Tab-separated table of C-alpha atoms in Angstrom:
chain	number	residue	atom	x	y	z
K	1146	UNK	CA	0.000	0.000	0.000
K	1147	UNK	CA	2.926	2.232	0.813
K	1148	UNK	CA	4.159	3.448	-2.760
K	1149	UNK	CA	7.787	2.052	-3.205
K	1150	UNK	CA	7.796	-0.521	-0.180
K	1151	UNK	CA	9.495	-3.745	-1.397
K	1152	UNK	CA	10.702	-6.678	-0.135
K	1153	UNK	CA	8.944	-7.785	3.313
K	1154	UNK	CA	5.607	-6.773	3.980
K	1155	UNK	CA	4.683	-6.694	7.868
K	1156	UNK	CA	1.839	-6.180	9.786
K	1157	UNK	CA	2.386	-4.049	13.093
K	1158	UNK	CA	-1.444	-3.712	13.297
K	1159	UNK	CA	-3.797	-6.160	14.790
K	1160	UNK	CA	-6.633	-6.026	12.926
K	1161	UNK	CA	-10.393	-4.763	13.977
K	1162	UNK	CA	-14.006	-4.516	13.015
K	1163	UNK	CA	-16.646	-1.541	12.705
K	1164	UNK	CA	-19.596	-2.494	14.540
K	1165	UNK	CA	-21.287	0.602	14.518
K	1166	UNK	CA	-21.723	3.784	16.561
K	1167	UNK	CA	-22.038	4.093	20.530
K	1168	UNK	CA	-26.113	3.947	20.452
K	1169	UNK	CA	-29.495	3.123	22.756
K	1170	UNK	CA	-32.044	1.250	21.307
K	1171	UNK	CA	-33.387	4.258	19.570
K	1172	UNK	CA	-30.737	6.943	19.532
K	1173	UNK	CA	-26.925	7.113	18.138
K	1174	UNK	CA	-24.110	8.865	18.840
K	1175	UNK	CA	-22.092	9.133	15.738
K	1176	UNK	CA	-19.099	10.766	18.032
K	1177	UNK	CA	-18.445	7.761	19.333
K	1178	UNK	CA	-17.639	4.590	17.076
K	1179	UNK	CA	-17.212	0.374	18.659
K	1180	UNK	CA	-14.329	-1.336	17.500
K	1181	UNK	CA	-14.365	-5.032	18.255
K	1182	UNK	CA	-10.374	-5.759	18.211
K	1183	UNK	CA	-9.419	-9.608	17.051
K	1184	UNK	CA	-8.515	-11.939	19.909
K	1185	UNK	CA	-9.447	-9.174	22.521
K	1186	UNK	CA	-12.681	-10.977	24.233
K	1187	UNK	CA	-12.592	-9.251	28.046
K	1188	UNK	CA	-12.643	-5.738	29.602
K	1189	UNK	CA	-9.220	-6.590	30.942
K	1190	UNK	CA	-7.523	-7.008	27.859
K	1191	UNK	CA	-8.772	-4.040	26.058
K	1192	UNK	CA	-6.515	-2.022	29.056
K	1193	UNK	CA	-3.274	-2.674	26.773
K	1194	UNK	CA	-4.872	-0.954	23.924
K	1195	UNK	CA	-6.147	2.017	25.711
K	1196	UNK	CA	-4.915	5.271	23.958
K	1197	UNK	CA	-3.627	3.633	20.517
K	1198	UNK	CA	-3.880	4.744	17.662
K	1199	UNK	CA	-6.630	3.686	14.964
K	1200	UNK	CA	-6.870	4.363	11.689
K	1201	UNK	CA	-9.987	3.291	9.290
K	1202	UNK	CA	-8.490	3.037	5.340
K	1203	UNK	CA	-10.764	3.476	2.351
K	1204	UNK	CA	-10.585	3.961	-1.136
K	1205	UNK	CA	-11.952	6.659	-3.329
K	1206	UNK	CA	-12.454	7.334	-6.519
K	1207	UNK	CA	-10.131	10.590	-6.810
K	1208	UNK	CA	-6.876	10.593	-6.263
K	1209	UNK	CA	-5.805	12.826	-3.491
K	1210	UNK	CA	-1.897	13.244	-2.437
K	1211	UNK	CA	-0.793	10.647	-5.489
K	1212	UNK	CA	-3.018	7.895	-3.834
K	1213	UNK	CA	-6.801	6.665	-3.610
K	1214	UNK	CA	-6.585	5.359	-0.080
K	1215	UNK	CA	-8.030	7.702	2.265
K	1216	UNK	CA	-7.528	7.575	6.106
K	1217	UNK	CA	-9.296	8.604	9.239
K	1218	UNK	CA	-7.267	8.660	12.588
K	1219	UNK	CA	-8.428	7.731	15.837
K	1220	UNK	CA	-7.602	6.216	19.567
K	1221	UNK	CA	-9.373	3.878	21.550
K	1222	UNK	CA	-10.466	5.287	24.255
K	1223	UNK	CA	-11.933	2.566	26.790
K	1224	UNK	CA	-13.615	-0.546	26.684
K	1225	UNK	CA	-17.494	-1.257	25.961
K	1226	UNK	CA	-18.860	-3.903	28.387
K	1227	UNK	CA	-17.003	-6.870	29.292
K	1228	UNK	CA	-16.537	-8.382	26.101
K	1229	UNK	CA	-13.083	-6.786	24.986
K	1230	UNK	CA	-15.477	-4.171	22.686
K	1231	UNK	CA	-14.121	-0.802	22.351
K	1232	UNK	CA	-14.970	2.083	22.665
K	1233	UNK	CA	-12.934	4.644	19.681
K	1234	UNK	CA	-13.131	8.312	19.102
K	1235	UNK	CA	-11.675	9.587	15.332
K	1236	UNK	CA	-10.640	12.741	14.031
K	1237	UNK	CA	-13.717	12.895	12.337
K	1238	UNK	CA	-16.536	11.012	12.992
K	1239	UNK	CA	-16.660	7.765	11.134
K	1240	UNK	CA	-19.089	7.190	7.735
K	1241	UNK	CA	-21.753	5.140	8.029
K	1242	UNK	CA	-20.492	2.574	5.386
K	1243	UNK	CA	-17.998	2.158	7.355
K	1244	UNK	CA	-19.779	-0.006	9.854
K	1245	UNK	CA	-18.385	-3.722	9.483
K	1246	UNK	CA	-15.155	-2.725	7.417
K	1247	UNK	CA	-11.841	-3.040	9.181
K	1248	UNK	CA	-9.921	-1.101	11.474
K	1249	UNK	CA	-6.277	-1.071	12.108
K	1250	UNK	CA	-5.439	-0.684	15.564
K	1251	UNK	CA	-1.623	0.138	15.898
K	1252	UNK	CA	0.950	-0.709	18.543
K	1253	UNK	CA	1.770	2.571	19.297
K	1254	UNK	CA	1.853	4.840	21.721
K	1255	UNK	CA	3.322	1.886	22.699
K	1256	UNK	CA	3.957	1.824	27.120
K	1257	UNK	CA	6.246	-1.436	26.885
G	1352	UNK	CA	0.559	51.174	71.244
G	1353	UNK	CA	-2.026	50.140	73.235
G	1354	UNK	CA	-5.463	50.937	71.837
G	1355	UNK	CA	-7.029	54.008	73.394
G	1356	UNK	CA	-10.263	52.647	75.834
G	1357	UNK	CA	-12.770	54.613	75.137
G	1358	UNK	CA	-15.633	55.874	77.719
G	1359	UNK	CA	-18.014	56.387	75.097
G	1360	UNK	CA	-18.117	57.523	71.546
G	1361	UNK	CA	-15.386	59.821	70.827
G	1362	UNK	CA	-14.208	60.284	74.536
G	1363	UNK	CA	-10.932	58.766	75.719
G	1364	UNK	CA	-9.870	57.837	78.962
G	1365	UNK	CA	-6.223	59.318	78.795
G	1366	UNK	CA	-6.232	62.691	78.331
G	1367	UNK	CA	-4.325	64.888	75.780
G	1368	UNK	CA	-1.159	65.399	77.588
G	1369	UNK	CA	-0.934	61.863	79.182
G	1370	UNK	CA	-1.657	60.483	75.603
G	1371	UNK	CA	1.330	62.004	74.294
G	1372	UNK	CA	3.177	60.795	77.000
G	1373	UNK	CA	2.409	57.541	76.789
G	1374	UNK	CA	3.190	57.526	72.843
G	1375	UNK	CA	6.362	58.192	73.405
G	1376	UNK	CA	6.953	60.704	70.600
G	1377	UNK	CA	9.241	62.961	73.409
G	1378	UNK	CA	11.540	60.594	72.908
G	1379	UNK	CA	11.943	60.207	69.272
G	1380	UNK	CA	11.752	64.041	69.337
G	1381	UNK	CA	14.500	64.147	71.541
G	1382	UNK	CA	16.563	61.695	69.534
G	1383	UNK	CA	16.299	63.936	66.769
G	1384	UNK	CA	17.034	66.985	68.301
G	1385	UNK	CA	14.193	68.292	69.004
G	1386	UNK	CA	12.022	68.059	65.871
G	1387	UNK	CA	10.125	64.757	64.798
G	1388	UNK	CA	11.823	63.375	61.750
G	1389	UNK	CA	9.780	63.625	58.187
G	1390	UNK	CA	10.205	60.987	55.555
G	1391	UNK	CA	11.693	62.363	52.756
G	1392	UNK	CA	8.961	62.870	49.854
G	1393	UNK	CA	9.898	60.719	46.844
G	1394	UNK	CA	10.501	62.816	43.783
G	1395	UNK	CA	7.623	63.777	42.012
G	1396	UNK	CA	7.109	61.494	39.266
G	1397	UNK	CA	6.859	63.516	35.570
G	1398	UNK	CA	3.587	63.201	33.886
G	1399	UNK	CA	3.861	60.792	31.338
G	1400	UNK	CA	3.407	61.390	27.971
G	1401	UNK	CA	1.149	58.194	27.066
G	1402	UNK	CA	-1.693	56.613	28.821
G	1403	UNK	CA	-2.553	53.593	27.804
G	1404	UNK	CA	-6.259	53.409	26.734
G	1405	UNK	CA	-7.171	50.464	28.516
G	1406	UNK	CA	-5.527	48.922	31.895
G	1407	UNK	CA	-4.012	46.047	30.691
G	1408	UNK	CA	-1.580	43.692	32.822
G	1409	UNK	CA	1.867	43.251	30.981
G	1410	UNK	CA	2.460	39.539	30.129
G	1411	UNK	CA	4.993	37.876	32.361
G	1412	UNK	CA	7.184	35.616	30.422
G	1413	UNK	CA	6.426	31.722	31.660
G	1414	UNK	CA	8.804	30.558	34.415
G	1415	UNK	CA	7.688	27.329	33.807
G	1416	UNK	CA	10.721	24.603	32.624
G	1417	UNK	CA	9.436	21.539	31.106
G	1418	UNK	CA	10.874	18.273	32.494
G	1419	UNK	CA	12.887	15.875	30.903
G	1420	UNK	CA	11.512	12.470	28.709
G	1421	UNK	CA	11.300	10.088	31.387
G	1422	UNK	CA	13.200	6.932	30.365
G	1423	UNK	CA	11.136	3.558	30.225
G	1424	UNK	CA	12.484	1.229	32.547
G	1425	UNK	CA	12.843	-1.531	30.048
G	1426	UNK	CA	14.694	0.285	27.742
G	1427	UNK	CA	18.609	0.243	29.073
G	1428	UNK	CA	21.769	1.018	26.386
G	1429	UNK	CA	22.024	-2.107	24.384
G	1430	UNK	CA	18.562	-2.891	24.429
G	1431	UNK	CA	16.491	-4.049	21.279
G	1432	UNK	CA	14.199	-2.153	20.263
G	1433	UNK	CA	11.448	-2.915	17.953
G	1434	UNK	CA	10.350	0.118	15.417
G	1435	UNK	CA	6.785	0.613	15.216
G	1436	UNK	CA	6.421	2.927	12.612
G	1437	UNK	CA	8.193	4.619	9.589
G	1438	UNK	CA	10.346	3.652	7.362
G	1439	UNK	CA	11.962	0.943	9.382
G	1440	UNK	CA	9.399	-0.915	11.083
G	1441	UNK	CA	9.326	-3.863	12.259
G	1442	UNK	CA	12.929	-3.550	12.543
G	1443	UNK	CA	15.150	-4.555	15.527
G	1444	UNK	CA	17.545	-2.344	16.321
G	1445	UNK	CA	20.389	-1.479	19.404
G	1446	UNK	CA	19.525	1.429	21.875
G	1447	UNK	CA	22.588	3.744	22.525
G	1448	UNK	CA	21.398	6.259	24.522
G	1449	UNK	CA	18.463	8.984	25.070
G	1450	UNK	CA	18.989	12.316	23.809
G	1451	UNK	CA	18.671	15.770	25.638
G	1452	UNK	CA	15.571	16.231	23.088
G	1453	UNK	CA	14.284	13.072	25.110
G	1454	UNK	CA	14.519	10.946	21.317
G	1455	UNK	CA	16.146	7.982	21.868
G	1456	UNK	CA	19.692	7.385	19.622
G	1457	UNK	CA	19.880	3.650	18.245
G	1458	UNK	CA	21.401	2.072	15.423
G	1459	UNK	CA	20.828	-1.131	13.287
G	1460	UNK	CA	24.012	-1.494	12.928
G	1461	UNK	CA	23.748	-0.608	9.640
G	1462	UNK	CA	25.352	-3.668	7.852
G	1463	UNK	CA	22.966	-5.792	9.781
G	1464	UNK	CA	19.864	-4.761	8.841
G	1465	UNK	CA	20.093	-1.069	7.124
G	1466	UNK	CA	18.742	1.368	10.237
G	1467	UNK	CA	21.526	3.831	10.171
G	1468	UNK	CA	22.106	5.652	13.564
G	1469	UNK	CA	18.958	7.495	14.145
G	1470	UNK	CA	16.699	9.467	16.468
G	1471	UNK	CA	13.332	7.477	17.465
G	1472	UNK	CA	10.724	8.704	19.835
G	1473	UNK	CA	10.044	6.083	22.919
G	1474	UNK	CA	5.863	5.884	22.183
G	1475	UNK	CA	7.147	4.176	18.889
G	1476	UNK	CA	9.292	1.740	20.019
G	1477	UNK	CA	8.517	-1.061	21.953
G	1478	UNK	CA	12.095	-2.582	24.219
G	1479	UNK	CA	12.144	-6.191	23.991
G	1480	UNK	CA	14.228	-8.108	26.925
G	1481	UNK	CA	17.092	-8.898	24.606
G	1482	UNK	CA	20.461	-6.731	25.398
G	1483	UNK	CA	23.663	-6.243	23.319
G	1484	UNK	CA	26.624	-5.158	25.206
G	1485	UNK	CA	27.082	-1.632	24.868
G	1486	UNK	CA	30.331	-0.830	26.650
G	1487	UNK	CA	32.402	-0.710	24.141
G	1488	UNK	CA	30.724	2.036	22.293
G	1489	UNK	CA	31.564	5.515	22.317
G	1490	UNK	CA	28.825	8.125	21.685
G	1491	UNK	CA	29.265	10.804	23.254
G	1492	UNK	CA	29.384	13.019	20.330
G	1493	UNK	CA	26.033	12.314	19.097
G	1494	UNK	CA	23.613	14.733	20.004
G	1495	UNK	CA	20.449	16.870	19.054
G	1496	UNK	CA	22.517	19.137	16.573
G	1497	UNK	CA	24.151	16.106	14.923
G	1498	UNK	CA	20.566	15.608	13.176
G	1499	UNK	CA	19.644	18.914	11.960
G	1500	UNK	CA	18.979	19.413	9.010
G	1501	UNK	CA	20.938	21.842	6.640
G	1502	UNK	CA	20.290	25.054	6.150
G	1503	UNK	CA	19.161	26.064	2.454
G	1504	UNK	CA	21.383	28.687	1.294
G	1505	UNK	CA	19.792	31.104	-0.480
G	1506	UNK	CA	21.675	32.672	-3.508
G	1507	UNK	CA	20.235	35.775	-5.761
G	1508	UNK	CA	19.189	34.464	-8.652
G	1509	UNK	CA	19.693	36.891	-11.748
G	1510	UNK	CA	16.775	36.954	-14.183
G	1511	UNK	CA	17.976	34.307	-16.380
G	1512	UNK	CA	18.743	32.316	-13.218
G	1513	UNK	CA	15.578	32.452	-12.158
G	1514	UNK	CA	13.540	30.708	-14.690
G	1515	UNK	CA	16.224	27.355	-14.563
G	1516	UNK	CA	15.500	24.820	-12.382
G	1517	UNK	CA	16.980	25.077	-9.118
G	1518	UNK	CA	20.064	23.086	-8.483
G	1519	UNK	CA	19.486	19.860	-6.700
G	1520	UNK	CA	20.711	20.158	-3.404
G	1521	UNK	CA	23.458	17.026	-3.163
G	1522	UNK	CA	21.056	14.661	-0.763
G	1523	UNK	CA	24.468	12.197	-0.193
G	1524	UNK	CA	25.320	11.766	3.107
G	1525	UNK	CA	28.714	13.654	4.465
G	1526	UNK	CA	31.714	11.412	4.485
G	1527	UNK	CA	31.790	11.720	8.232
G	1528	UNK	CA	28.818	10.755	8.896
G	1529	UNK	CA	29.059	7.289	6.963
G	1530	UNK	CA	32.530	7.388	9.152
G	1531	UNK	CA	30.732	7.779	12.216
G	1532	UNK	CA	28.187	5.033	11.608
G	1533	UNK	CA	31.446	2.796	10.711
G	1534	UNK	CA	32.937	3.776	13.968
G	1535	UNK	CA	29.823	3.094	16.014
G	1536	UNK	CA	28.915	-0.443	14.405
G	1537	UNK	CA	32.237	-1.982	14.507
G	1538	UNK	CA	32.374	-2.625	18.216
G	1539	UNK	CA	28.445	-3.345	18.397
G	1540	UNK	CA	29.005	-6.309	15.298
G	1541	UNK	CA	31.952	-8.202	17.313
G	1542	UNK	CA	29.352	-7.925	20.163
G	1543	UNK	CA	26.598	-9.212	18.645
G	1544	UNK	CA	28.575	-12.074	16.728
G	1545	UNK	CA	29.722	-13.250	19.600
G	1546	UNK	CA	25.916	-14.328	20.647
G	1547	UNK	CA	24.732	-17.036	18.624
G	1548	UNK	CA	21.914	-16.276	16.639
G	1549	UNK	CA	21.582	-12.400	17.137
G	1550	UNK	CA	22.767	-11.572	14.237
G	1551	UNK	CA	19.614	-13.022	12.463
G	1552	UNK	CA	17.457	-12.237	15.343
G	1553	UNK	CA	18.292	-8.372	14.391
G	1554	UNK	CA	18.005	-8.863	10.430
G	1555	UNK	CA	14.697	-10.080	10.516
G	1556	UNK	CA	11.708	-7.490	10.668
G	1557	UNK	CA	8.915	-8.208	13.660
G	1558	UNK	CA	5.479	-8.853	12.483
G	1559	UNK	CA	2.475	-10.009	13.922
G	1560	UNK	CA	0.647	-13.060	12.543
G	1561	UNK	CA	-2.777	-14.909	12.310
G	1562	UNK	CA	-3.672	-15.523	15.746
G	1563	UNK	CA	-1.143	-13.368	17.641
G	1564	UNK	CA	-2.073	-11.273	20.487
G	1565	UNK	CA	0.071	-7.958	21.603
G	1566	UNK	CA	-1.684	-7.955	24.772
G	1567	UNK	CA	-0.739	-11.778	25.778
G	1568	UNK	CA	2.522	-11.187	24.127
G	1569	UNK	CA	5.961	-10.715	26.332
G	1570	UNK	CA	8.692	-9.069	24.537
């Protein structure tokens, strides 16, 4: 994805889902976005990822800055229940069709 | 001085003379010589010539110093260190030391696995528990100012000049520079040969895989 990147690809992302905005049966708060993070399953777990970085990729049909792929940034911000959902904020809120795409959830600020 | 008691409003018990007395001003009189000493009256200040429309407080310049990067524990000199992000990551590279600017200075070494010595920022980096001796490096003269960047010179351009393309500025490294990385790497190789496997360890990029988890993970 990164123009001129050859040789070894590697992921330093774990991977996430959309699942929608932070809502009540019949109201939504589009400020507010879930994340459901791969392999993270309790409220306990999702305290390593507090504070890193997200970013949600798409593609458009323009080209902007030499590429198609678009980003929003964002940061999880705590967990949602006890399930390992989380609880992300973006720089701008996220588009609806976004809601089941992926997420990458980076390793940094990284605390280790 | 005792306060005055009062009999009622506005009459005193002491009288006049026995007031004065009792103030004692007789005595500072007669230290004097006879007259009670006057303050001298500052010097009258000159009108001056501009009054400021509004009363506005001037703004104090901030006292206020900020502290210096706290250093992870885990991360030690001769630590690796696993890039997160930008151009190198994934990488494993050596910690040498933090900076004053609170950037951390670490190398690949360069012949190992092409991170030249470079400035990273701690949030990026995560320390794993594997060390490389470090003694035997010198870097003390790597610092802040070592990294800056060059400054442009500007040179007037005459009219014909100015409608060429501008020269490329040469973007090779200085010789000293590639000489310091040299310097720096030489002791750090013989150190890491001497561990078996290392060398590898440091050449190959981290990644994460299917089924990996950075929270269950220890580095």
């Amino acid at each position: 994805m990164v123009k001129g990147r050859t040789g070894q690809r590697v992921r330093l992302y774990v991977r996430g889902t959309i699942l929608g905005y932070k809502r009540s049966k019949s109201n939504q708060y589009e400020t507010t976005s879930l994340v459901q993070i791969e392999g993270v399953n309790t409220k306990e777990d999702v305290a390593w990822y507090a504070g890193k970085r997200l970013a949600y990729i798409y593609k458009a049909k323009t080209k902007s800055s030499e590429t198609r792929y678009r980003c929003i940034w964002g940061k999880v911000t705590r967990p949602h229940g006890n399930s390992g959902v989380v609880r992300a904020k973006f720089k701008s809120n996220l588009p609806p069709e976004s809601m089941g795409c992926k997420v990458r959830v980076f390793m940094y600020p990284s605390s280790i | 001085m005792a306060p005055t008691s009062k009999l009622s409003l506005g009459i005193k018990k002491a009288s006049r003379s026995h007031a004065y007395h009792r103030r004692g001003l007789w005595a500072i009189k007669a230290k004097h010589g006879g007259a009670f000493p006057k303050a001298e009256k500052p010097a009258a200040v000159a009108d001056a010539k501009f009054y400021p429309a509004d009363d506005v407080k001037p703004r104090k310049p901030s006292t206020r110093k900020p502290k210096p990067t706290k250093l992870r524990s885990s991360i030690t000199p001769g630590t690796v260190l696993i890039l997160l992000a930008g151009r190198f990551m994934g990488k494993r590279v050596v910690f040498l030391k933090q900076l004053k600017s609170g950037l951390l200075l670490v190398t690949g070494p360069f012949k190992i696995n092409g991170v030249p010595i470079r400035r990273v920022n701690q949030t990026y980096v995560i320390a794993t528990s594997t060390k490389v001796d470090t003694s035997c490096v010198n870097v003390e003269k790597f610092d802040d100012s070592y990294f800056a960047r060059d400054k442009k010179k500007k040179a007037k351009k005459t009219e014909g000049e100015l409608f060429e393309t501008e020269k490329e500025a040469t973007k090779d490294l200085p010789v000293f520079k590639k000489d310091d990385q040299k310097a720096v790497d030489a002791e750090l190789i013989k150190a890491i040969e001497a561990v078996p496997d290392l060398k590898s360890y440091l050449g190959a990029r981290f990644s994460l895989r299917d089924g990996d988890k950075p929270h269950e993970m220890v580095f």
